[in-house]
């Protein structure tokens, strides 16, 4: 998906996910945010269903032409839900239903996780399982023998640096959209490997 999370089940998000239209996706910076949705003002709403909570994990692209399917065109705010989540609040034949929505805090088990990819000259870090507001807006990285360096957003919640950090234990500073910053010291050991995920001992609840 457009947030770069990969296997949503392996990463703990499961089916409680949504793709966001352009108006909500914010060029990927909303990835990881959590929303509460309630079906409203439709004959297809399931009575007494209450609210569902979903995590933004993908992008619903616009159609660039006005057709009945163009629900993700700007400026519409649209949530493209997984089928099991849609069926919790509305009947299948409803297809598209109006909702009330709001941002909510993300409840996550365990610590913030960092998946490392790339090559000896370029490091790509996927930051996920983030609690609190959930959407990461900035990441700094530090090797045990180097200073803090600011990473840039590659796509979704993948952050990159060209600083060579092989053979050093890695620490991170993660900032979220509410202005909170948390430091995670020595998350990955000096013998860290590409393709591995390292979990911190704390989260941003």
GROMACS .gro file of C-alpha atoms in nm:
model
  205
    1UNK     CA    1   0.000   0.000   0.000
    2UNK     CA    2   0.087   0.367  -0.032
    3UNK     CA    3   0.194   0.388   0.332
    4UNK     CA    4   0.457   0.117   0.281
    5UNK     CA    5   0.348  -0.102   0.569
    6UNK     CA    6   0.363  -0.435   0.384
    7UNK     CA    7   0.195  -0.732   0.554
    8UNK     CA    8  -0.075  -0.569   0.766
    9UNK     CA    9  -0.150  -0.890   0.955
   10UNK     CA   10   0.211  -0.955   1.046
   11UNK     CA   11   0.239  -0.595   1.163
   12UNK     CA   12  -0.069  -0.611   1.383
   13UNK     CA   13  -0.307  -0.388   1.186
   14UNK     CA   14  -0.516  -0.674   1.047
   15UNK     CA   15  -0.834  -0.576   0.864
   16UNK     CA   16  -0.911  -0.274   1.085
   17UNK     CA   17  -0.768  -0.048   0.815
   18UNK     CA   18  -0.871   0.215   0.563
   19UNK     CA   19  -0.741   0.384   0.252
   20UNK     CA   20  -0.783   0.763   0.253
   21UNK     CA   21  -0.882   0.998  -0.026
   22UNK     CA   22  -0.649   1.282  -0.129
   23UNK     CA   23  -0.822   1.525   0.107
   24UNK     CA   24  -0.730   1.310   0.408
   25UNK     CA   25  -0.412   1.131   0.296
   26UNK     CA   26  -0.197   1.445   0.309
   27UNK     CA   27   0.076   1.303   0.081
   28UNK     CA   28   0.130   1.012   0.319
   29UNK     CA   29   0.175   1.206   0.639
   30UNK     CA   30  -0.160   1.078   0.772
   31UNK     CA   31  -0.039   0.717   0.744
   32UNK     CA   32  -0.071   0.549   1.083
   33UNK     CA   33  -0.343   0.781   1.213
   34UNK     CA   34  -0.654   0.625   1.368
   35UNK     CA   35  -1.014   0.718   1.298
   36UNK     CA   36  -1.349   0.634   1.452
   37UNK     CA   37  -1.639   0.606   1.205
   38UNK     CA   38  -2.015   0.582   1.256
   39UNK     CA   39  -2.264   0.518   0.976
   40UNK     CA   40  -2.530   0.789   0.962
   41UNK     CA   41  -2.833   0.906   0.760
   42UNK     CA   42  -2.859   0.599   0.538
   43UNK     CA   43  -3.113   0.319   0.512
   44UNK     CA   44  -2.815   0.082   0.487
   45UNK     CA   45  -2.671   0.168   0.829
   46UNK     CA   46  -2.686  -0.125   1.070
   47UNK     CA   47  -2.896  -0.005   1.361
   48UNK     CA   48  -2.709   0.002   1.691
   49UNK     CA   49  -2.382  -0.092   1.525
   50UNK     CA   50  -2.190   0.180   1.703
   51UNK     CA   51  -1.847   0.294   1.590
   52UNK     CA   52  -1.554   0.118   1.426
   53UNK     CA   53  -1.189   0.214   1.468
   54UNK     CA   54  -0.950   0.189   1.176
   55UNK     CA   55  -0.589   0.279   1.096
   56UNK     CA   56  -0.493   0.467   0.779
   57UNK     CA   57  -0.268   0.229   0.584
   58UNK     CA   58  -0.326   0.316   0.218
   59UNK     CA   59  -0.428   0.577  -0.040
   60UNK     CA   60  -0.751   0.580  -0.238
   61UNK     CA   61  -0.650   0.745  -0.568
   62UNK     CA   62  -0.876   0.993  -0.748
   63UNK     CA   63  -1.038   0.898  -1.076
   64UNK     CA   64  -0.978   1.240  -1.236
   65UNK     CA   65  -1.320   1.232  -1.394
   66UNK     CA   66  -1.662   1.266  -1.243
   67UNK     CA   67  -1.828   0.926  -1.240
   68UNK     CA   68  -2.044   0.761  -0.974
   69UNK     CA   69  -1.730   0.578  -0.855
   70UNK     CA   70  -1.522   0.894  -0.811
   71UNK     CA   71  -1.560   0.910  -0.434
   72UNK     CA   72  -1.190   0.965  -0.374
   73UNK     CA   73  -1.170   1.274  -0.594
   74UNK     CA   74  -1.072   1.598  -0.419
   75UNK     CA   75  -1.214   1.763  -0.217
   76UNK     CA   76  -1.416   1.467  -0.089
   77UNK     CA   77  -1.317   1.308   0.240
   78UNK     CA   78  -1.360   0.937   0.180
   79UNK     CA   79  -1.263   0.621   0.370
   80UNK     CA   80  -1.215   0.309   0.157
   81UNK     CA   81  -1.269   0.038   0.419
   82UNK     CA   82  -1.184  -0.330   0.416
   83UNK     CA   83  -1.502  -0.531   0.355
   84UNK     CA   84  -1.519  -0.681   0.708
   85UNK     CA   85  -1.499  -0.333   0.863
   86UNK     CA   86  -1.764  -0.189   0.627
   87UNK     CA   87  -1.999  -0.475   0.715
   88UNK     CA   88  -1.972  -0.386   1.083
   89UNK     CA   89  -2.152  -0.056   1.022
   90UNK     CA   90  -2.354  -0.101   0.701
   91UNK     CA   91  -2.516  -0.357   0.473
   92UNK     CA   92  -2.319  -0.477   0.171
   93UNK     CA   93  -2.568  -0.346  -0.087
   94UNK     CA   94  -2.530   0.005   0.055
   95UNK     CA   95  -2.190   0.023  -0.114
   96UNK     CA   96  -2.114   0.379  -0.007
   97UNK     CA   97  -2.266   0.532   0.305
   98UNK     CA   98  -2.227   0.868   0.482
   99UNK     CA   99  -2.032   0.861   0.807
  100UNK     CA  100  -1.942   1.079   1.098
  101UNK     CA  101  -1.571   1.050   1.169
  102UNK     CA  102  -1.312   1.178   1.412
  103UNK     CA  103  -0.945   1.125   1.486
  104UNK     CA  104  -0.884   0.907   1.789
  105UNK     CA  105  -0.579   0.782   1.973
  106UNK     CA  106  -0.425   0.459   1.848
  107UNK     CA  107  -0.405   0.172   2.094
  108UNK     CA  108  -0.103  -0.046   2.016
  109UNK     CA  109   0.043  -0.354   2.183
  110UNK     CA  110   0.416  -0.344   2.248
  111UNK     CA  111   0.661  -0.078   2.141
  112UNK     CA  112   0.722   0.127   1.829
  113UNK     CA  113   0.879  -0.093   1.560
  114UNK     CA  114   1.151  -0.013   1.309
  115UNK     CA  115   1.200  -0.227   0.997
  116UNK     CA  116   1.536  -0.176   0.827
  117UNK     CA  117   1.584  -0.205   0.450
  118UNK     CA  118   1.830  -0.076   0.195
  119UNK     CA  119   2.201  -0.129   0.125
  120UNK     CA  120   2.532  -0.028   0.288
  121UNK     CA  121   2.504   0.322   0.136
  122UNK     CA  122   2.133   0.390   0.191
  123UNK     CA  123   1.908   0.301   0.484
  124UNK     CA  124   1.529   0.291   0.461
  125UNK     CA  125   1.339   0.260   0.789
  126UNK     CA  126   0.968   0.177   0.814
  127UNK     CA  127   0.828   0.314   1.141
  128UNK     CA  128   0.509   0.139   1.252
  129UNK     CA  129   0.298   0.021   1.547
  130UNK     CA  130   0.298   0.381   1.670
  131UNK     CA  131   0.055   0.459   1.952
  132UNK     CA  132  -0.096   0.793   2.046
  133UNK     CA  133  -0.188   1.002   1.741
  134UNK     CA  134  -0.012   0.742   1.527
  135UNK     CA  135   0.108   0.954   1.236
  136UNK     CA  136   0.482   1.016   1.223
  137UNK     CA  137   0.594   1.354   1.086
  138UNK     CA  138   0.966   1.338   1.155
  139UNK     CA  139   1.243   1.085   1.228
  140UNK     CA  140   1.604   1.138   1.336
  141UNK     CA  141   1.859   0.857   1.350
  142UNK     CA  142   2.185   0.818   1.537
  143UNK     CA  143   2.454   0.554   1.524
  144UNK     CA  144   2.650   0.474   1.840
  145UNK     CA  145   2.959   0.636   1.684
  146UNK     CA  146   2.787   0.921   1.500
  147UNK     CA  147   2.566   1.220   1.569
  148UNK     CA  148   2.194   1.271   1.516
  149UNK     CA  149   2.088   1.313   1.154
  150UNK     CA  150   1.747   1.402   1.015
  151UNK     CA  151   1.583   1.143   0.791
  152UNK     CA  152   1.363   1.237   0.495
  153UNK     CA  153   1.030   1.082   0.407
  154UNK     CA  154   1.073   0.846   0.114
  155UNK     CA  155   0.708   0.738   0.089
  156UNK     CA  156   0.433   0.670   0.341
  157UNK     CA  157   0.603   0.595   0.671
  158UNK     CA  158   0.935   0.492   0.515
  159UNK     CA  159   1.219   0.724   0.615
  160UNK     CA  160   1.563   0.735   0.455
  161UNK     CA  161   1.921   0.843   0.511
  162UNK     CA  162   2.244   0.815   0.311
  163UNK     CA  163   2.458   0.826   0.626
  164UNK     CA  164   2.651   0.499   0.656
  165UNK     CA  165   2.562   0.339   0.989
  166UNK     CA  166   2.678  -0.021   0.949
  167UNK     CA  167   2.830  -0.177   1.259
  168UNK     CA  168   2.673   0.080   1.492
  169UNK     CA  169   2.379   0.037   1.725
  170UNK     CA  170   2.090   0.259   1.615
  171UNK     CA  171   1.880   0.507   1.811
  172UNK     CA  172   1.578   0.701   1.684
  173UNK     CA  173   1.385   1.016   1.764
  174UNK     CA  174   1.026   0.999   1.640
  175UNK     CA  175   0.796   1.302   1.616
  176UNK     CA  176   0.418   1.280   1.569
  177UNK     CA  177   0.167   1.535   1.439
  178UNK     CA  178   0.067   1.651   1.789
  179UNK     CA  179   0.414   1.787   1.852
  180UNK     CA  180   0.528   1.495   2.068
  181UNK     CA  181   0.883   1.364   2.026
  182UNK     CA  182   1.012   1.046   2.186
  183UNK     CA  183   1.366   0.909   2.183
  184UNK     CA  184   1.433   0.537   2.145
  185UNK     CA  185   1.789   0.454   2.244
  186UNK     CA  186   1.982   0.156   2.102
  187UNK     CA  187   1.676  -0.003   1.939
  188UNK     CA  188   1.887  -0.199   1.690
  189UNK     CA  189   2.212  -0.367   1.807
  190UNK     CA  190   2.545  -0.307   1.634
  191UNK     CA  191   2.502  -0.627   1.432
  192UNK     CA  192   2.162  -0.523   1.292
  193UNK     CA  193   2.063  -0.668   0.957
  194UNK     CA  194   1.864  -0.547   0.657
  195UNK     CA  195   1.520  -0.707   0.641
  196UNK     CA  196   1.489  -0.726   1.019
  197UNK     CA  197   1.244  -0.547   1.246
  198UNK     CA  198   1.351  -0.411   1.585
  199UNK     CA  199   1.099  -0.325   1.855
  200UNK     CA  200   1.157  -0.052   2.112
  201UNK     CA  201   1.067  -0.095   2.478
  202UNK     CA  202   0.813   0.189   2.481
  203UNK     CA  203   0.541   0.352   2.276
  204UNK     CA  204   0.390   0.698   2.228
  205UNK     CA  205   0.058   0.649   2.407
   0.00000   0.00000   0.00000
